[in-house]
Coordinates of C-alpha atoms in Angstrom, one line a residue:
Chain A
M513 CA 26.7 12.6 -29.2
S514 CA 24.9 9.5 -28.4
T515 CA 28.1 8.0 -26.9
D516 CA 28.6 11.0 -24.7
L517 CA 25.0 10.8 -23.5
E518 CA 25.3 7.1 -22.8
A519 CA 28.5 7.6 -20.8
R520 CA 26.9 10.5 -18.9
L521 CA 23.9 8.4 -18.1
T522 CA 25.9 5.5 -16.9
H523 CA 28.1 7.8 -14.8
A524 CA 25.1 9.7 -13.3
M525 CA 23.2 6.5 -12.5
H526 CA 26.2 5.1 -10.6
A527 CA 27.5 8.2 -9.0
A528 CA 24.3 10.2 -8.2
H529 CA 23.5 10.8 -4.6
A530 CA 20.5 8.7 -4.0
P531 CA 18.2 9.5 -1.2
D532 CA 19.0 8.0 2.2
L533 CA 17.5 4.7 1.4
L534 CA 16.8 2.4 4.3
D535 CA 18.6 -0.9 4.4
V536 CA 16.4 -3.8 3.9
D537 CA 15.9 -5.9 7.0
A538 CA 16.8 -9.3 5.7
E539 CA 15.3 -11.1 8.7
A540 CA 12.0 -9.3 8.2
I541 CA 12.0 -10.3 4.6
V542 CA 12.5 -13.9 5.5
T543 CA 9.6 -13.6 8.0
G544 CA 7.4 -12.1 5.3
G545 CA 8.5 -14.6 2.8
R546 CA 7.6 -17.5 5.1
R547 CA 4.2 -15.9 5.6
A548 CA 3.7 -15.6 1.8
V549 CA 4.6 -19.2 1.3
R550 CA 2.0 -20.2 4.0
R551 CA -0.6 -17.9 2.4
R552 CA 0.0 -19.3 -1.0
R553 CA -0.6 -22.8 0.3
T554 CA -3.7 -21.7 2.1
I555 CA -5.0 -20.0 -1.1
L556 CA -4.3 -23.1 -3.1
G557 CA -6.2 -25.2 -0.6
S558 CA -9.1 -22.7 -0.5
A559 CA -9.2 -22.6 -4.3
C560 CA -9.5 -26.4 -4.4
V561 CA -12.3 -26.4 -1.8
A562 CA -14.1 -23.6 -3.7
L563 CA -13.8 -25.5 -7.0
L564 CA -15.2 -28.6 -5.4
L565 CA -18.1 -26.6 -3.9
A566 CA -18.8 -24.9 -7.2
I567 CA -18.8 -28.2 -9.0
G568 CA -21.0 -29.8 -6.3
V569 CA -23.7 -27.2 -6.3
G570 CA -23.4 -26.1 -9.9
V571 CA -22.9 -22.5 -9.2
T572 CA -22.9 -20.3 -12.3
H573 CA -23.5 -17.0 -10.7
W574 CA -24.0 -15.6 -7.3
S575 CA -26.9 -13.5 -6.0
P576 CA -26.0 -10.2 -4.3
L577 CA -25.0 -10.7 -0.7
S578 CA -27.0 -8.8 1.8
V579 CA -25.5 -7.0 4.8
E580 CA -27.1 -9.5 7.1
D581 CA -25.2 -12.2 5.3
H582 CA -22.1 -10.4 5.8
R583 CA -22.7 -9.6 9.4
S584 CA -23.2 -13.2 10.1
V585 CA -19.7 -14.0 9.0
A586 CA -17.9 -10.8 9.9
P587 CA -15.7 -10.7 13.0
A588 CA -17.2 -8.9 15.9
A589 CA -16.1 -5.3 16.1
T590 CA -14.2 -5.4 19.3
P591 CA -11.6 -2.7 19.0
H592 CA -8.9 -2.8 21.6
R593 CA -6.2 -1.0 19.9
Q594 CA -5.8 2.6 18.8
V595 CA -3.6 3.5 15.9
V596 CA -2.6 7.1 15.4
H597 CA -0.9 8.4 12.3
V598 CA 2.1 10.4 13.3
D599 CA 2.5 13.4 11.1
P600 CA 5.6 12.5 9.0
H601 CA 6.5 16.2 8.6
A602 CA 6.7 16.7 12.3
F603 CA 10.2 15.1 12.5
D604 CA 13.2 15.4 10.3
G605 CA 14.3 11.9 11.0
S606 CA 17.8 12.8 12.0
G607 CA 17.5 11.6 15.5
Q608 CA 15.7 9.2 17.8
V609 CA 12.0 9.2 18.2
G610 CA 10.2 8.0 21.2
V611 CA 7.2 8.5 23.4
E612 CA 7.9 11.0 26.1
E613 CA 4.8 11.5 28.0
W614 CA 1.4 9.9 28.3
T615 CA -1.4 11.6 30.1
I616 CA -5.1 11.2 30.7
S617 CA -7.4 14.0 31.8
P618 CA -9.2 13.5 35.1
D619 CA -12.5 12.9 33.4
E620 CA -10.7 10.4 31.1
S621 CA -12.0 12.0 28.0
L622 CA -8.6 13.1 26.8
R623 CA -5.7 10.8 26.2
R624 CA -2.5 12.5 25.2
V625 CA 0.9 11.2 24.1
T626 CA 3.8 13.4 23.5
V627 CA 6.2 12.0 20.8
T628 CA 9.6 13.5 20.8
E629 CA 12.5 13.4 18.4
E630 CA 15.9 14.1 19.8
R631 CA 17.8 15.2 16.8
S632 CA 21.5 14.7 16.1
D633 CA 22.1 18.4 16.5
G634 CA 20.7 18.3 20.0
S635 CA 17.4 20.0 19.2
R636 CA 14.1 18.4 20.0
A637 CA 10.9 18.2 18.0
K638 CA 7.6 17.3 19.7
Q639 CA 4.3 16.2 18.5
V640 CA 1.4 15.9 20.9
L641 CA -1.3 13.4 19.9
T642 CA -4.7 13.3 21.5
W643 CA -7.7 11.1 20.9
D644 CA -10.6 9.6 22.6
F645 CA -9.8 6.2 23.9
D646 CA -13.1 4.9 25.1
D647 CA -12.6 1.3 24.1
V648 CA -9.6 0.8 26.3
P649 CA -9.8 0.7 30.0
T650 CA -8.4 3.6 32.0
I651 CA -4.6 4.0 32.0
P652 CA -3.1 6.2 34.7
S653 CA -0.9 9.1 33.9
T654 CA 2.7 8.3 33.8
D655 CA 6.0 9.7 32.7
A656 CA 8.1 7.7 30.4
T657 CA 11.5 7.7 28.9
V658 CA 12.4 8.3 25.3
A659 CA 12.9 5.0 23.6
P660 CA 15.2 4.6 20.6
I661 CA 13.7 3.5 17.3
R662 CA 15.5 0.6 15.8
A663 CA 15.8 1.6 12.3
G664 CA 15.4 5.3 12.7
L665 CA 12.9 7.4 11.0
R666 CA 14.9 8.4 8.0
S667 CA 12.3 7.6 5.5
L668 CA 9.5 9.7 6.7
G669 CA 7.5 9.2 3.6
A670 CA 6.5 5.8 5.0
G671 CA 3.7 5.5 7.4
T672 CA 4.6 6.0 11.0
F673 CA 2.2 4.7 13.6
L674 CA 1.8 5.1 17.3
V675 CA 0.1 2.1 18.7
V676 CA -1.3 1.5 22.1
T677 CA -2.3 -2.1 22.9
P678 CA -2.9 -4.3 25.8
A679 CA 0.3 -6.0 26.7
D680 CA -0.7 -9.5 25.6
A681 CA 1.2 -11.9 23.4
S682 CA 0.3 -10.2 20.1
H683 CA 1.2 -6.9 21.6
A684 CA 4.6 -8.2 22.7
Q685 CA 5.2 -9.4 19.1
L686 CA 4.2 -6.0 17.8
I687 CA 6.5 -4.2 20.0
T688 CA 9.5 -6.4 19.1
G689 CA 8.7 -6.1 15.5
A690 CA 8.3 -9.8 15.0
A691 CA 4.7 -9.4 13.9
V692 CA 5.1 -6.3 12.0
P693 CA 4.5 -7.3 8.4
P694 CA 7.7 -7.8 6.5
H695 CA 9.0 -4.3 6.2
G696 CA 8.1 -2.7 9.5
W697 CA 10.3 -1.4 12.2
A698 CA 9.1 -1.3 15.8
V699 CA 10.2 0.6 18.8
A700 CA 9.3 -0.3 22.3
G701 CA 7.6 2.5 24.0
P702 CA 7.0 2.8 27.8
N703 CA 5.0 0.1 29.4
L704 CA 2.0 1.6 31.2
E705 CA 0.7 -0.2 34.2
R706 CA -2.7 0.2 35.7
I707 CA -3.2 0.1 39.4
D708 CA -4.9 -3.3 39.0
G709 CA -1.7 -4.5 37.3
T710 CA -2.9 -4.6 33.7
S711 CA -0.1 -3.6 31.4
Y712 CA -0.4 -1.6 28.3
A713 CA 2.3 -0.3 26.0
V714 CA 2.9 2.4 23.6
G715 CA 4.8 1.6 20.4
L716 CA 6.0 3.5 17.5
F717 CA 6.6 1.7 14.3
Q718 CA 7.1 2.6 10.7
V719 CA 5.9 0.8 7.7
P720 CA 6.1 1.6 4.0
R721 CA 2.9 2.9 2.5
S722 CA 2.2 -0.4 0.8
E723 CA 2.1 -2.1 4.1
M724 CA -0.3 0.4 5.7
K725 CA -3.2 -1.8 4.7
A726 CA -1.4 -4.8 6.0
V727 CA -1.0 -3.0 9.3
A728 CA -4.6 -2.1 9.4
G729 CA -5.8 -5.4 8.0
F730 CA -3.5 -7.5 10.0
R731 CA -3.4 -5.7 13.2
M732 CA -6.7 -3.8 13.4
R733 CA -10.0 -5.6 13.4
L734 CA -13.0 -4.7 11.4
G735 CA -14.5 -1.7 13.0
D736 CA -11.4 -0.5 14.7
R737 CA -10.9 3.2 14.4
V738 CA -8.0 5.3 13.3
V739 CA -7.5 8.9 14.3
D740 CA -5.1 11.1 12.5
T741 CA -3.2 14.0 14.0
R742 CA -5.9 16.5 13.2
G743 CA -8.4 14.4 15.2
T744 CA -10.2 13.1 12.1
A745 CA -11.6 9.7 12.7
Y746 CA -11.4 6.9 10.2
A747 CA -13.2 3.6 10.0
T748 CA -11.9 0.8 8.0
T749 CA -13.1 -2.3 6.2
R750 CA -11.8 -4.6 3.6
L751 CA -12.7 -4.6 0.0
P752 CA -14.5 -7.9 -0.3
D753 CA -12.4 -10.9 -1.4
S754 CA -9.2 -8.9 -1.3
D755 CA -6.5 -7.5 0.9
D756 CA -7.4 -4.0 -0.1
L757 CA -8.3 -1.7 2.7
V758 CA -11.3 0.7 2.4
W759 CA -11.4 3.6 4.8
A760 CA -14.0 6.3 5.5
A761 CA -13.3 9.5 7.3
A762 CA -15.6 11.6 9.5
D763 CA -15.2 14.5 7.1
G764 CA -16.8 12.5 4.3
R765 CA -13.7 11.4 2.5
F766 CA -13.3 7.8 1.7
G767 CA -10.8 5.8 -0.2
I768 CA -9.1 2.6 -1.0
M769 CA -5.5 1.4 -0.4
T770 CA -4.9 -1.4 -2.7
A771 CA -2.8 -4.4 -1.8
E772 CA -0.4 -3.2 -4.4
G773 CA 0.1 0.0 -2.5
S774 CA -1.8 2.5 -4.7
D775 CA -4.2 4.9 -3.1
S776 CA -7.4 6.5 -4.3
A777 CA -9.5 8.9 -2.4
W778 CA -12.9 10.5 -3.0
D779 CA -15.2 12.8 -1.1
A780 CA -18.8 11.8 -0.2
A781 CA -19.4 14.9 1.9
G782 CA -21.7 16.3 -0.8
A783 CA -23.6 13.1 -1.3
D784 CA -26.9 13.9 0.5
E785 CA -28.9 11.2 -1.2
P786 CA -28.4 7.5 -0.7
G787 CA -27.3 5.5 -3.7
I788 CA -24.3 4.6 -5.8
L789 CA -21.4 6.9 -5.5
G790 CA -19.4 5.4 -8.2
S791 CA -17.2 2.5 -9.3
F792 CA -13.6 1.7 -9.6
W793 CA -12.1 -0.9 -11.8
S794 CA -8.5 -2.0 -11.7
G795 CA -8.0 -4.8 -14.1
P796 CA -8.2 -8.6 -13.7
R797 CA -7.5 -10.4 -10.6
P798 CA -6.0 -13.9 -10.8
D799 CA -8.3 -15.4 -8.2
M800 CA -11.6 -14.4 -9.8
K801 CA -13.4 -14.8 -13.0
A802 CA -12.0 -11.5 -14.0
D803 CA -9.0 -13.5 -15.0
I804 CA -11.0 -14.7 -18.0
P805 CA -10.5 -12.3 -20.9
G806 CA -13.5 -10.0 -21.2
F807 CA -14.0 -9.6 -17.5
T808 CA -12.9 -6.8 -15.3
S809 CA -12.9 -6.5 -11.5
V810 CA -15.2 -3.7 -10.4
A811 CA -15.5 -2.2 -6.9
T812 CA -18.5 -0.1 -6.2
F813 CA -19.1 2.4 -3.5
G814 CA -22.5 3.5 -2.2
I815 CA -24.2 5.3 0.7
A816 CA -27.0 3.6 2.5
P817 CA -29.2 5.7 4.8
H818 CA -29.5 5.5 8.5
G819 CA -31.7 2.6 9.6
A820 CA -31.4 0.8 6.3
T821 CA -31.6 -3.0 6.3
D822 CA -31.2 -5.7 3.7
I823 CA -28.8 -3.5 1.8
Q824 CA -27.8 -4.9 -1.6
V825 CA -25.7 -3.7 -4.4
L826 CA -27.5 -4.9 -7.5
Y827 CA -25.2 -5.9 -10.3
P828 CA -26.4 -7.3 -13.6
E829 CA -27.0 -11.1 -13.2
N830 CA -24.2 -12.0 -15.6
W831 CA -21.6 -10.3 -13.4
P832 CA -20.0 -13.1 -11.3
D833 CA -18.0 -13.0 -8.1
Q834 CA -20.4 -10.6 -6.4
S835 CA -19.6 -9.8 -2.7
M836 CA -20.2 -6.9 -0.4
S837 CA -19.1 -5.2 2.8
Y838 CA -19.9 -2.0 4.6
V839 CA -18.6 0.4 7.2
T840 CA -20.5 3.0 9.2
L841 CA -19.2 6.4 8.5
P842 CA -17.5 7.9 11.5
G843 CA -19.7 10.6 13.1
R844 CA -22.6 9.8 10.8
E845 CA -25.3 7.3 10.7
E846 CA -25.0 6.3 7.1
Q847 CA -23.1 3.3 5.9
L848 CA -20.5 3.3 3.2
V849 CA -21.3 0.2 1.2
V850 CA -18.5 -1.5 -0.7
A851 CA -19.1 -4.2 -3.2
R852 CA -17.3 -5.9 -6.0
A853 CA -18.0 -8.1 -8.9
S854 CA -16.4 -9.3 -12.2
A855 CA -17.9 -7.3 -15.0
P856 CA -18.0 -8.2 -18.7
T857 CA -16.2 -5.4 -20.4
K858 CA -17.7 -3.6 -23.3
P859 CA -15.7 -2.8 -26.5
G860 CA -13.2 -0.2 -25.4
G861 CA -12.5 -2.0 -22.1
S862 CA -14.8 -0.2 -19.7
P863 CA -17.5 -2.1 -17.8
D864 CA -21.0 -0.8 -17.9
T865 CA -21.2 0.6 -14.4
G866 CA -24.3 2.7 -15.2
A867 CA -26.4 -0.4 -14.6
I868 CA -25.4 -0.8 -11.0
R869 CA -28.1 0.0 -8.3
L870 CA -28.2 0.2 -4.6
A871 CA -31.2 -1.3 -2.8
W872 CA -32.3 -1.2 0.8
T873 CA -35.3 -1.5 3.1
D874 CA -36.2 1.5 5.3
A875 CA -37.4 1.5 8.9
R876 CA -41.0 1.3 7.7
G877 CA -40.3 -1.8 5.7
K878 CA -40.4 0.0 2.3
R879 CA -38.0 -1.2 -0.3
H880 CA -35.9 1.4 -2.2
T881 CA -33.7 1.2 -5.2
A882 CA -31.4 4.0 -6.3
R883 CA -28.6 4.7 -8.8
Chain B
M979 CA 18.0 -20.3 11.0
R980 CA 17.7 -22.8 8.2
R981 CA 20.6 -23.1 5.7
D982 CA 18.5 -21.7 2.9
D983 CA 17.5 -18.7 5.0
A984 CA 21.0 -18.0 6.0
E985 CA 22.0 -18.1 2.3
F986 CA 19.1 -15.8 1.4
T987 CA 20.0 -13.4 4.1
A988 CA 23.5 -13.2 2.8
F989 CA 22.1 -12.6 -0.7
V990 CA 19.9 -9.8 0.5
E991 CA 22.8 -8.1 2.3
A992 CA 25.0 -8.4 -0.8
S993 CA 22.5 -7.3 -3.4
Q994 CA 20.2 -4.8 -1.8
A995 CA 22.3 -1.7 -2.6
S996 CA 22.2 -2.4 -6.3
L997 CA 18.6 -3.4 -6.2
L998 CA 17.6 -0.3 -4.3
R999 CA 19.4 2.0 -6.7
T1000 CA 17.8 0.2 -9.7
A1001 CA 14.4 0.7 -8.0
W1002 CA 15.1 4.3 -7.2
L1003 CA 16.1 5.0 -10.8
L1004 CA 12.9 3.4 -12.0
T1005 CA 10.6 5.1 -9.6
G1006 CA 12.4 8.4 -8.8
N1007 CA 11.1 8.0 -5.2
G1008 CA 13.1 6.7 -2.3
A1009 CA 10.1 5.3 -0.3
A1010 CA 8.7 3.6 -3.4
A1011 CA 12.1 2.2 -4.2
E1012 CA 12.3 0.7 -0.7
E1013 CA 8.9 -0.8 -1.0
L1014 CA 9.6 -2.2 -4.5
V1015 CA 12.7 -3.9 -3.4
Q1016 CA 11.2 -5.3 -0.3
A1017 CA 8.2 -6.7 -2.3
A1018 CA 10.6 -8.2 -4.9
L1019 CA 12.8 -9.8 -2.2
V1020 CA 9.7 -11.4 -0.6
K1021 CA 8.8 -12.9 -4.0
T1022 CA 12.4 -13.9 -4.5
Y1023 CA 12.4 -15.7 -1.1
V1024 CA 9.2 -17.6 -2.1
A1025 CA 11.0 -18.8 -5.3
W1026 CA 14.4 -19.2 -3.6
P1027 CA 14.5 -23.0 -3.8
R1028 CA 14.3 -22.7 -7.6
V1029 CA 16.5 -19.7 -8.0
R1030 CA 20.0 -20.3 -9.4
R1031 CA 22.4 -18.7 -7.0
E1032 CA 24.7 -17.2 -9.7
S1033 CA 21.8 -15.3 -11.2
A1034 CA 19.9 -14.5 -8.1
T1035 CA 20.5 -10.7 -8.3
A1036 CA 19.4 -10.7 -12.0
Y1037 CA 16.3 -12.7 -10.9
A1038 CA 15.5 -10.2 -8.1
R1039 CA 16.1 -7.3 -10.4
K1040 CA 13.8 -8.7 -13.0
I1041 CA 11.0 -8.9 -10.3
V1042 CA 11.8 -5.3 -9.3
V1043 CA 11.4 -4.1 -12.9
R1044 CA 8.3 -6.2 -13.6
L1045 CA 6.6 -5.1 -10.3
H1046 CA 7.3 -1.5 -11.2
L1047 CA 5.9 -1.9 -14.7
D1048 CA 2.9 -3.7 -13.4
S1049 CA 2.2 -0.9 -11.0
T1050 CA 2.4 1.7 -13.8
R1051 CA -0.1 -0.3 -15.9
R1052 CA -2.7 -0.8 -13.2
G1053 CA -5.5 1.4 -12.3
H1054 CA -8.2 2.8 -14.5
R1055 CA -10.3 4.9 -12.3
E1056 CA -13.6 6.5 -12.5
P1057 CA -13.7 9.7 -10.4
L1058 CA -16.6 9.6 -8.0
T1059 CA -17.2 13.1 -6.8
R1060 CA -13.8 14.7 -6.4
T1061 CA -10.4 13.6 -5.3
G1062 CA -9.5 14.3 -1.7
S1063 CA -6.3 13.6 0.2
V1064 CA -5.6 10.2 1.7
P1065 CA -5.0 10.0 5.5
E1066 CA -1.3 10.4 5.1
R1067 CA 0.5 11.1 1.9
A1068 CA 4.1 11.9 1.6
S1069 CA 5.4 14.0 -1.3
H1070 CA 8.7 13.3 -2.9
D1071 CA 10.7 15.2 -5.4
V1072 CA 11.6 12.9 -8.2
Y1073 CA 15.4 12.4 -8.1
S1074 CA 15.5 15.6 -6.2
E1075 CA 18.7 14.6 -4.3
S1076 CA 20.6 13.3 -7.3
G1077 CA 22.1 16.6 -8.2
D1078 CA 22.2 15.6 -11.8
E1079 CA 19.8 17.0 -14.4
I1080 CA 19.9 13.9 -16.5
L1081 CA 18.4 11.8 -13.8
A1082 CA 15.7 14.3 -13.2
L1083 CA 14.8 14.0 -16.9
L1084 CA 14.4 10.2 -16.6
Q1085 CA 11.0 10.8 -15.2
Y1086 CA 9.8 12.1 -18.6
L1087 CA 10.5 8.7 -20.2
P1088 CA 7.6 6.2 -20.4
P1089 CA 8.0 3.5 -17.8
R1090 CA 9.2 0.8 -20.2
Q1091 CA 11.7 3.1 -22.0
R1092 CA 12.9 4.1 -18.5
A1093 CA 13.3 0.5 -17.5
I1094 CA 15.3 -0.2 -20.7
V1095 CA 17.6 2.8 -20.1
V1096 CA 18.1 1.8 -16.5
L1097 CA 18.8 -1.9 -17.3
R1098 CA 21.1 -1.0 -20.2
Y1099 CA 23.1 1.9 -18.7
Y1100 CA 23.0 1.2 -14.9
A1101 CA 22.7 -2.6 -14.7
D1102 CA 24.9 -3.0 -17.7
A1103 CA 22.5 -5.6 -19.1
S1104 CA 22.9 -6.7 -22.7
E1105 CA 20.1 -6.2 -25.2
A1106 CA 19.3 -9.9 -24.9
D1107 CA 19.2 -9.9 -21.1
T1108 CA 17.1 -6.7 -21.1
A1109 CA 14.7 -8.3 -23.5
R1110 CA 14.4 -11.4 -21.3
T1111 CA 13.8 -9.3 -18.2
L1112 CA 11.1 -7.2 -19.9
G1113 CA 9.6 -10.0 -21.9
I1114 CA 10.1 -8.2 -25.2
T1115 CA 12.2 -8.7 -28.3
A1116 CA 15.8 -7.5 -28.6
G1117 CA 14.6 -5.2 -31.4
A1118 CA 12.2 -3.6 -29.1
V1119 CA 14.9 -3.0 -26.6
K1120 CA 17.1 -1.4 -29.2
S1121 CA 14.4 0.9 -30.4
G1122 CA 13.3 1.7 -26.9
A1123 CA 16.8 2.6 -25.8
S1124 CA 17.2 4.7 -28.9
R1125 CA 14.0 6.6 -28.4
G1126 CA 14.7 7.0 -24.7
L1127 CA 18.1 8.6 -25.4
A1128 CA 16.6 10.8 -28.1
T1129 CA 14.0 12.0 -25.7
L1130 CA 16.6 12.8 -23.1
R1131 CA 18.8 14.6 -25.6
R1132 CA 15.8 16.6 -26.8
L1133 CA 15.0 17.5 -23.2
M1134 CA 18.5 18.5 -22.4
D1135 CA 19.1 20.6 -25.4
P1136 CA 16.0 21.2 -27.5
A1137 CA 17.8 23.5 -30.0
A1138 CA 20.6 21.0 -30.7
A1139 CA 18.2 18.1 -31.0
D1140 CA 16.1 20.1 -33.5
A1141 CA 19.2 20.8 -35.5
D1142 CA 20.2 17.2 -35.5
A1143 CA 16.7 16.2 -36.6
A1144 CA 16.9 18.8 -39.4
R1145 CA 20.3 17.5 -40.5
S1146 CA 19.0 13.9 -40.6
L1147 CA 16.1 14.9 -42.9
T1148 CA 18.4 16.5 -45.4

């Protein structure tokens, strides 16, 4: 019986109709590989510098970083791109997808792009995307032709993005796919030209889910906004000292897309009081003290009230690698605070997250601390 | 294009079908399989100067398997308030398009057992090679394969499996 089963398994594994898997773009892999080699060299160099610094100043643990500290080093929030998630269920992927029409209302409050799929059976599927585009100068209405997508949209489980950017060098790379991180596919949309001659372009490109954070992190700047097809706005930031993307939605949801491609989402809509929302731990990281047995990397989320200054996530002093970031919740005044540290694990493996506190100073100068 | 890059590109084109199928059998998910293979190939590219050409596919497959197992081990989470949906999440039926029940049942195997079954019965790897790929002993491969097959048998025909078990006890 075992032999029959083994034979059946072998046959099924070789003969089964696998889903329509996309071919790997070898050229893109090479591009991504070169980038990984460069990044590794940079990380090694940075690690040497950090080690020399640590030896030089005798650092044994870090004090909590304040928002002001972070602001002083954070890149300016100068969004000039809009990224819209195209609903993957809108198209069946059998045909070519492109941008059909781009319009702006007379008062410039509404920007609309019609994305169309021309299917192999001749039918057409349309999706109209609208969003507020107040960070980008006016673009006149124009008609455009449907542009073919290079690799097709067969794998609609991956993220599909519509991107509008100024037609500068980075945009040109984006549209050709050269700058799309290793596994992306790009399609050139119509070029949109303003009366003053400034060019913009619309592009559609598709990336696997694990690359969504790379798209956001690599292509969007801190503070850029993402709007989904239902009009929900998202703000993004990075989990400190990592490539993980933290996002917060206008409806109170927030979440993390880790560099490894896993997602977690939570809802802070019911969190009326400022304080710690909770913590997330995901195992040791090779670049931090969490690599030492007995330490675990912990990420902590909190809500700081409107007008709060000198925000700090207070970890126990023996938790090294402390760092912090924040993002203003879309449509709200509060800030989603994101911090991380390496926590000594207790017997059983869980860090003592109950000891974490959020501290801030209100508009009257009074200091607050909350769980 | 550098000579190494041309060689690597040829390797990707020659090996990707087999790697994709391995990843799909491990994950049961087309999109995840694509991502797994792409990530593994990027890592293979980084190591390419050190990779022996005759065993490059085995090297890349080893990365595919280890990345998959790493991803299944990662992630202890503390729920904050309640879980919502992420901005965009696709759903996939595991092995939904395979048309074969036995593949659908693979998902019920623990990740390492599934990896052993895939390496032994799809990649035709020996017990020793499977052990090297997974970083375990040949004995663990043997017992993992045996348990995996027993689980599949039980899932396919619970009554027969129970009868077999009863016979083996007497």
